[in-house]
Amino acid sequence: MPRERPGGRPDGFPAATPGDTAAGPAPHTRTGSPGRHRVRAWAELLRLPALFTVPGDALAGTAASGARPTSRTLLAIASSLCLYEAGMALNDWADRDVDAVERPHRPLPSGRIRPTAALTAAGALTGAGLALAAGTGRPALAVAAPLAATVWAYDLGLKRTPAGPLAMGAARSLDLLLGAAATTGRTREALPSAALLGTHTLAVTTVSRQEAQGGPHLPPLAALATTALLTRLVTRRPGTPADGRRHATPRARTGLRPARWPDPEPGVLLTTALGAVYAATTARPYFHATLNPSPPLTQRAVGAGIRATIPLQATLTARSRGTATALLITALAPLGARFAKKVSVT
């Protein structure tokens, strides 16, 4: 999902950051060996804790296509991670002049990493991501190529235009489709899940564009409504009428036998529970930002929207009968939150 911080700076392509806060961890103080400083500088540049939000895309896409994860899925995840980190490095390279004024502690303006090194890393990671996707076949490469193009277009120009949120939503959708294409060679079945995930990313990015100075009430209100709609859509059981009512069977209507409905399957219960977690993660922060769209409350709402990406990925996976995979995705949230306390994701 999109990750924009004050001043319109995104963190790679749409990404969610579990455990993130508006302020993030405090800037690192130089202590220890030079080698350790260099490793930490690159960890900060690439915002490594945010990587925990990436695997759920490919896993959700695989589940939506009706398949189980395979070695091809792992290659798709590796490709997504490379393209995501390419966006992180490219983002700091593109914003190095702005960061020199607003965030001088970042790796590039502080001199801990040279701009040419960051740009080279972005190019190398993009190449690696495309190569990994190609390793699973042409269908995956056909998705990874426009994903990489979207990442570069966003970082180098679109992020400060009205098309920015759309680009971020498209990138997150493409990342989900990459998992489906790599695993099965098909993407059609995964299009609905990709649209839902992309819509969530679009809403969060729209709110994030006003987190530095505050703004109108409409963006957080629209994001709150979007969350409610998405929760409804992802938790609705397949075959349930649009009005949500269960219609009696012909036999039940004749009075020959009372209608009985089977107990919910474990997957249905898990989908409902994860959907509730998704809604609960964002509802209060979005509501508070709607009442008072000040920078602190807006930043809190953005952080909540980013964290909600993981339970949304898990919900999409669970509703596609990927119960075990959904639980795996859910487990990534606390891991990401733990690492986010050590390395800043902003």
Short mmCIF file of C-alpha atoms in Angstrom, two decimals:
data_model
loop_
_atom_site.label_atom_id
_atom_site.label_comp_id
_atom_site.label_asym_id
_atom_site.label_seq_id
_atom_site.Cartn_x
_atom_site.Cartn_y
_atom_site.Cartn_z
CA MET A 1 0.00 0.00 0.00
CA PRO A 2 1.16 3.48 -0.46
CA ARG A 3 3.33 4.93 2.12
CA GLU A 4 3.58 8.71 2.06
CA ARG A 5 5.08 10.69 4.88
CA PRO A 6 5.03 14.46 5.43
CA GLY A 7 6.20 16.28 2.34
CA GLY A 8 4.70 13.70 -0.01
CA ARG A 9 7.45 11.10 0.25
CA PRO A 10 6.34 7.51 -0.35
CA ASP A 11 8.04 4.36 0.75
CA GLY A 12 8.28 2.31 -2.41
CA PHE A 13 5.14 0.89 -4.01
CA PRO A 14 1.98 0.44 -1.95
CA ALA A 15 3.09 -1.03 1.29
CA ALA A 16 1.69 -1.53 4.71
CA THR A 17 3.84 -1.17 7.74
CA PRO A 18 2.75 -3.10 10.81
CA GLY A 19 3.41 -1.38 14.08
CA ASP A 20 4.26 1.91 12.42
CA THR A 21 3.56 5.17 14.16
CA ALA A 22 3.51 8.69 12.87
CA ALA A 23 6.83 9.52 14.38
CA GLY A 24 8.57 6.18 14.00
CA PRO A 25 11.66 5.13 15.94
CA ALA A 26 14.10 7.81 16.92
CA PRO A 27 17.02 8.50 14.55
CA HIS A 28 19.95 6.21 15.09
CA THR A 29 22.95 7.42 17.07
CA ARG A 30 26.37 6.38 15.78
CA THR A 31 27.83 3.79 18.11
CA GLY A 32 29.72 0.59 17.40
CA SER A 33 31.84 -0.57 14.48
CA PRO A 34 31.88 1.07 11.00
CA GLY A 35 30.59 -2.14 9.44
CA ARG A 36 27.61 -2.13 11.73
CA HIS A 37 26.94 1.52 10.85
CA ARG A 38 26.91 0.64 7.17
CA VAL A 39 24.53 -2.29 7.64
CA ARG A 40 22.17 -0.15 9.67
CA ALA A 41 22.32 2.65 7.11
CA TRP A 42 21.18 0.28 4.38
CA ALA A 43 18.50 -1.17 6.67
CA GLU A 44 17.20 2.36 7.17
CA LEU A 45 17.36 3.19 3.47
CA LEU A 46 15.48 0.03 2.50
CA ARG A 47 13.15 0.24 5.52
CA LEU A 48 13.52 -3.48 6.12
CA PRO A 49 10.67 -3.88 8.66
CA ALA A 50 8.20 -2.90 5.93
CA LEU A 51 9.10 -6.09 4.06
CA PHE A 52 6.72 -8.03 6.30
CA THR A 53 3.82 -6.41 4.46
CA VAL A 54 4.88 -7.76 1.06
CA PRO A 55 4.50 -11.60 1.10
CA GLY A 56 0.77 -11.38 1.77
CA ASP A 57 0.20 -9.94 -1.70
CA ALA A 58 1.50 -12.96 -3.60
CA LEU A 59 -0.05 -15.40 -1.11
CA ALA A 60 -3.46 -13.75 -1.41
CA GLY A 61 -3.17 -13.81 -5.19
CA THR A 62 -2.29 -17.49 -5.15
CA ALA A 63 -5.26 -18.33 -2.92
CA ALA A 64 -7.60 -16.26 -5.07
CA SER A 65 -6.56 -18.25 -8.13
CA GLY A 66 -7.59 -21.45 -6.36
CA ALA A 67 -4.09 -22.82 -5.87
CA ARG A 68 -1.79 -23.61 -2.99
CA PRO A 69 1.61 -21.95 -2.59
CA THR A 70 4.41 -23.65 -4.51
CA SER A 71 8.03 -22.94 -5.29
CA ARG A 72 6.79 -20.57 -7.99
CA THR A 73 4.94 -18.62 -5.32
CA LEU A 74 8.18 -18.24 -3.39
CA LEU A 75 9.84 -16.83 -6.50
CA ALA A 76 6.96 -14.39 -6.86
CA ILE A 77 7.41 -13.28 -3.26
CA ALA A 78 11.14 -12.83 -3.84
CA SER A 79 10.39 -10.79 -6.95
CA SER A 80 7.94 -8.60 -5.01
CA LEU A 81 10.47 -8.02 -2.24
CA CYS A 82 13.10 -6.92 -4.75
CA LEU A 83 10.75 -4.55 -6.56
CA TYR A 84 9.51 -3.18 -3.25
CA GLU A 85 13.02 -2.46 -2.04
CA ALA A 86 13.88 -0.94 -5.40
CA GLY A 87 11.08 1.53 -4.76
CA MET A 88 12.45 2.29 -1.30
CA ALA A 89 15.95 3.06 -2.57
CA LEU A 90 14.66 5.03 -5.55
CA ASN A 91 12.34 7.02 -3.29
CA ASP A 92 15.21 8.30 -1.15
CA TRP A 93 17.32 9.03 -4.21
CA ALA A 94 14.52 11.08 -5.77
CA ASP A 95 13.83 12.94 -2.51
CA ARG A 96 17.42 13.45 -1.40
CA ASP A 97 17.26 17.25 -1.72
CA VAL A 98 13.99 17.49 0.20
CA ASP A 99 15.29 15.12 2.87
CA ALA A 100 18.41 17.26 3.27
CA VAL A 101 16.13 19.98 4.63
CA GLU A 102 13.35 18.06 6.36
CA ARG A 103 15.05 14.80 7.42
CA PRO A 104 18.83 15.30 7.44
CA HIS A 105 19.30 12.13 9.52
CA ARG A 106 18.26 9.90 6.59
CA PRO A 107 21.08 7.80 5.07
CA LEU A 108 21.58 9.91 1.92
CA PRO A 109 21.58 13.47 3.33
CA SER A 110 23.64 12.34 6.33
CA GLY A 111 26.31 10.99 3.98
CA ARG A 112 26.14 7.41 5.26
CA ILE A 113 25.17 6.19 1.78
CA ARG A 114 26.10 7.86 -1.50
CA PRO A 115 23.23 8.81 -3.86
CA THR A 116 24.85 6.88 -6.70
CA ALA A 117 24.89 3.76 -4.53
CA ALA A 118 21.18 4.13 -3.78
CA LEU A 119 20.33 4.60 -7.47
CA THR A 120 22.49 1.63 -8.42
CA ALA A 121 20.75 -0.49 -5.79
CA ALA A 122 17.36 0.54 -7.15
CA GLY A 123 18.37 -0.52 -10.65
CA ALA A 124 19.92 -3.80 -9.51
CA LEU A 125 16.91 -4.71 -7.35
CA THR A 126 14.55 -3.94 -10.22
CA GLY A 127 16.56 -6.19 -12.51
CA ALA A 128 16.60 -8.95 -9.91
CA GLY A 129 12.85 -8.66 -9.39
CA LEU A 130 12.16 -8.97 -13.11
CA ALA A 131 14.56 -11.89 -13.45
CA LEU A 132 12.90 -13.77 -10.59
CA ALA A 133 9.50 -13.21 -12.12
CA ALA A 134 10.76 -14.40 -15.51
CA GLY A 135 12.01 -17.54 -13.80
CA THR A 136 8.40 -18.61 -13.23
CA GLY A 137 7.28 -17.98 -16.81
CA ARG A 138 6.02 -15.31 -19.15
CA PRO A 139 2.70 -14.68 -17.35
CA ALA A 140 4.50 -13.49 -14.22
CA LEU A 141 6.93 -11.35 -16.20
CA ALA A 142 3.95 -9.77 -17.98
CA VAL A 143 2.73 -8.59 -14.57
CA ALA A 144 6.11 -7.76 -13.02
CA ALA A 145 7.14 -5.46 -15.88
CA PRO A 146 4.23 -2.99 -15.48
CA LEU A 147 4.64 -3.26 -11.70
CA ALA A 148 8.27 -2.16 -11.98
CA ALA A 149 7.29 0.62 -14.37
CA THR A 150 4.66 1.84 -11.92
CA VAL A 151 7.19 1.90 -9.09
CA TRP A 152 9.64 4.01 -11.06
CA ALA A 153 6.96 6.29 -12.49
CA TYR A 154 5.56 6.96 -9.04
CA ASP A 155 8.88 7.71 -7.37
CA LEU A 156 10.17 9.88 -10.21
CA GLY A 157 7.09 11.99 -10.82
CA LEU A 158 3.58 10.74 -10.12
CA LYS A 159 3.69 10.91 -6.33
CA ARG A 160 3.13 14.67 -6.29
CA THR A 161 0.32 14.61 -8.87
CA PRO A 162 -3.37 13.67 -8.59
CA ALA A 163 -2.46 10.35 -10.23
CA GLY A 164 -0.27 9.40 -7.26
CA PRO A 165 -2.90 7.50 -5.23
CA LEU A 166 -4.09 5.67 -8.34
CA ALA A 167 -0.53 4.60 -9.13
CA MET A 168 -0.02 3.29 -5.61
CA GLY A 169 -3.29 1.37 -5.70
CA ALA A 170 -2.38 -0.09 -9.09
CA ALA A 171 1.01 -1.20 -7.83
CA ARG A 172 -0.47 -3.07 -4.88
CA SER A 173 -3.04 -4.72 -7.15
CA LEU A 174 -0.36 -5.77 -9.61
CA ASP A 175 1.70 -7.25 -6.78
CA LEU A 176 -1.22 -9.49 -5.82
CA LEU A 177 -1.71 -10.52 -9.43
CA LEU A 178 1.98 -11.38 -9.63
CA GLY A 179 1.45 -14.18 -7.13
CA ALA A 180 -1.43 -15.60 -9.15
CA ALA A 181 0.41 -15.36 -12.46
CA ALA A 182 3.56 -16.97 -11.11
CA THR A 183 1.76 -19.87 -9.41
CA THR A 184 -0.93 -20.73 -11.96
CA GLY A 185 -0.16 -18.70 -15.08
CA ARG A 186 -3.58 -17.05 -14.72
CA THR A 187 -4.77 -13.80 -13.19
CA ARG A 188 -8.47 -13.63 -14.02
CA GLU A 189 -9.67 -15.31 -10.83
CA ALA A 190 -7.52 -12.99 -8.71
CA LEU A 191 -8.82 -9.75 -10.25
CA PRO A 192 -11.55 -9.19 -7.61
CA SER A 193 -9.08 -9.58 -4.73
CA ALA A 194 -6.60 -7.31 -6.51
CA ALA A 195 -9.29 -4.67 -6.93
CA LEU A 196 -10.23 -4.82 -3.25
CA LEU A 197 -6.63 -4.54 -2.06
CA GLY A 198 -5.92 -1.76 -4.53
CA THR A 199 -8.98 0.16 -3.35
CA HIS A 200 -7.77 0.01 0.24
CA THR A 201 -4.37 1.30 -0.84
CA LEU A 202 -5.95 4.10 -2.84
CA ALA A 203 -7.96 5.23 0.19
CA VAL A 204 -4.98 5.25 2.54
CA THR A 205 -2.79 7.10 0.07
CA THR A 206 -5.45 9.76 -0.43
CA VAL A 207 -5.55 10.38 3.32
CA SER A 208 -1.76 10.41 3.55
CA ARG A 209 -1.46 13.33 1.14
CA GLN A 210 -2.71 15.71 3.85
CA GLU A 211 -0.91 14.27 6.88
CA ALA A 212 1.75 16.99 7.01
CA GLN A 213 -0.48 20.07 7.16
CA GLY A 214 -3.91 18.57 7.81
CA GLY A 215 -6.77 19.15 5.43
CA PRO A 216 -10.47 18.65 4.72
CA HIS A 217 -12.71 16.14 6.46
CA LEU A 218 -13.67 14.32 3.27
CA PRO A 219 -10.59 12.07 2.67
CA PRO A 220 -10.67 10.32 6.09
CA LEU A 221 -14.45 10.09 5.90
CA ALA A 222 -14.21 8.50 2.47
CA ALA A 223 -11.54 6.11 3.78
CA LEU A 224 -13.82 5.15 6.67
CA ALA A 225 -16.67 4.44 4.26
CA THR A 226 -14.30 2.49 2.01
CA THR A 227 -13.21 0.33 4.94
CA ALA A 228 -16.83 -0.44 5.80
CA LEU A 229 -17.59 -1.38 2.20
CA LEU A 230 -14.48 -3.53 1.83
CA THR A 231 -15.21 -5.32 5.10
CA ARG A 232 -18.70 -6.10 3.85
CA LEU A 233 -17.41 -7.40 0.53
CA VAL A 234 -14.56 -9.55 1.84
CA THR A 235 -16.61 -11.21 4.59
CA ARG A 236 -19.73 -11.95 2.55
CA ARG A 237 -20.14 -15.66 1.96
CA PRO A 238 -20.05 -16.82 -1.66
CA GLY A 239 -23.57 -17.18 -3.02
CA THR A 240 -25.10 -14.88 -0.42
CA PRO A 241 -27.61 -12.51 -2.05
CA ALA A 242 -26.67 -8.86 -2.21
CA ASP A 243 -29.32 -7.99 0.42
CA GLY A 244 -27.63 -10.41 2.84
CA ARG A 245 -30.83 -12.43 3.46
CA ARG A 246 -30.90 -16.19 3.30
CA HIS A 247 -33.86 -17.31 1.23
CA ALA A 248 -35.70 -20.47 2.17
CA THR A 249 -35.42 -23.53 -0.05
CA PRO A 250 -38.51 -24.68 -2.00
CA ARG A 251 -39.03 -27.52 0.45
CA ALA A 252 -38.88 -25.14 3.38
CA ARG A 253 -41.45 -22.83 1.78
CA THR A 254 -43.89 -25.70 1.32
CA GLY A 255 -43.80 -26.39 5.02
CA LEU A 256 -42.67 -29.99 4.55
CA ARG A 257 -39.50 -29.38 6.49
CA PRO A 258 -38.08 -26.39 8.34
CA ALA A 259 -35.12 -24.78 6.66
CA ARG A 260 -31.81 -25.55 8.30
CA TRP A 261 -28.52 -23.94 7.48
CA PRO A 262 -25.21 -25.70 7.99
CA ASP A 263 -22.92 -24.48 10.69
CA PRO A 264 -20.31 -22.04 9.41
CA GLU A 265 -17.12 -23.66 8.16
CA PRO A 266 -13.86 -22.86 9.98
CA GLY A 267 -12.73 -20.86 6.96
CA VAL A 268 -15.88 -18.74 7.12
CA LEU A 269 -15.36 -18.05 10.80
CA LEU A 270 -11.73 -17.14 10.19
CA THR A 271 -12.68 -14.83 7.33
CA THR A 272 -15.22 -13.07 9.52
CA ALA A 273 -12.75 -12.72 12.40
CA LEU A 274 -9.98 -11.37 10.18
CA GLY A 275 -12.42 -8.99 8.51
CA ALA A 276 -13.36 -7.69 11.94
CA VAL A 277 -9.68 -7.15 12.76
CA TYR A 278 -9.24 -5.25 9.51
CA ALA A 279 -12.18 -2.97 10.26
CA ALA A 280 -11.22 -2.46 13.90
CA THR A 281 -7.68 -1.49 12.96
CA THR A 282 -8.83 1.52 10.96
CA ALA A 283 -12.29 2.49 12.22
CA ARG A 284 -11.39 4.63 15.24
CA PRO A 285 -8.36 6.44 13.71
CA TYR A 286 -10.31 7.25 10.55
CA PHE A 287 -13.25 8.48 12.63
CA HIS A 288 -11.04 10.71 14.77
CA ALA A 289 -9.33 12.12 11.68
CA THR A 290 -12.74 12.85 10.18
CA LEU A 291 -13.79 14.82 13.25
CA ASN A 292 -10.44 16.61 13.49
CA PRO A 293 -8.17 16.25 10.41
CA SER A 294 -5.14 17.69 12.18
CA PRO A 295 -1.66 16.42 11.24
CA PRO A 296 -1.23 14.18 14.34
CA LEU A 297 -4.63 12.49 13.95
CA THR A 298 -4.25 12.21 10.20
CA GLN A 299 -0.83 10.60 10.61
CA ARG A 300 -2.30 8.17 13.09
CA ALA A 301 -5.04 7.31 10.62
CA VAL A 302 -2.49 6.70 7.87
CA GLY A 303 -0.45 4.43 10.13
CA ALA A 304 -3.59 2.46 10.98
CA GLY A 305 -4.48 2.11 7.32
CA ILE A 306 -1.02 0.80 6.54
CA ARG A 307 -1.13 -1.72 9.38
CA ALA A 308 -4.56 -2.88 8.19
CA THR A 309 -3.10 -4.14 4.92
CA ILE A 310 -1.92 -7.37 6.54
CA PRO A 311 -5.30 -8.39 8.03
CA LEU A 312 -6.92 -7.48 4.71
CA GLN A 313 -4.47 -9.73 2.86
CA ALA A 314 -5.23 -12.49 5.37
CA THR A 315 -8.99 -11.99 4.98
CA LEU A 316 -8.77 -12.21 1.21
CA THR A 317 -6.76 -15.41 1.56
CA ALA A 318 -9.11 -16.98 4.11
CA ARG A 319 -12.19 -16.35 2.00
CA SER A 320 -10.45 -18.23 -0.84
CA ARG A 321 -10.16 -21.25 1.50
CA GLY A 322 -6.50 -20.62 2.20
CA THR A 323 -6.90 -21.05 5.95
CA ALA A 324 -3.34 -22.08 6.79
CA THR A 325 -1.89 -19.42 4.50
CA ALA A 326 -4.13 -16.77 6.05
CA LEU A 327 -2.82 -17.64 9.49
CA LEU A 328 0.74 -17.38 8.18
CA ILE A 329 0.07 -13.91 6.80
CA THR A 330 -1.49 -12.86 10.10
CA ALA A 331 1.65 -13.95 11.96
CA LEU A 332 3.71 -11.47 9.94
CA ALA A 333 2.08 -8.48 11.65
CA PRO A 334 3.65 -8.86 15.11
CA LEU A 335 7.01 -9.73 13.55
CA GLY A 336 6.97 -6.54 11.51
CA ALA A 337 5.94 -4.51 14.53
CA ARG A 338 8.84 -5.91 16.52
CA PHE A 339 11.45 -5.04 13.90
CA ALA A 340 9.90 -1.61 13.31
CA LYS A 341 10.95 -0.68 16.83
CA LYS A 342 14.60 -1.15 15.86
CA VAL A 343 14.73 0.35 12.37
CA SER A 344 12.67 3.31 11.21
CA VAL A 345 10.23 2.68 8.40
CA THR A 346 9.79 6.37 7.59
#
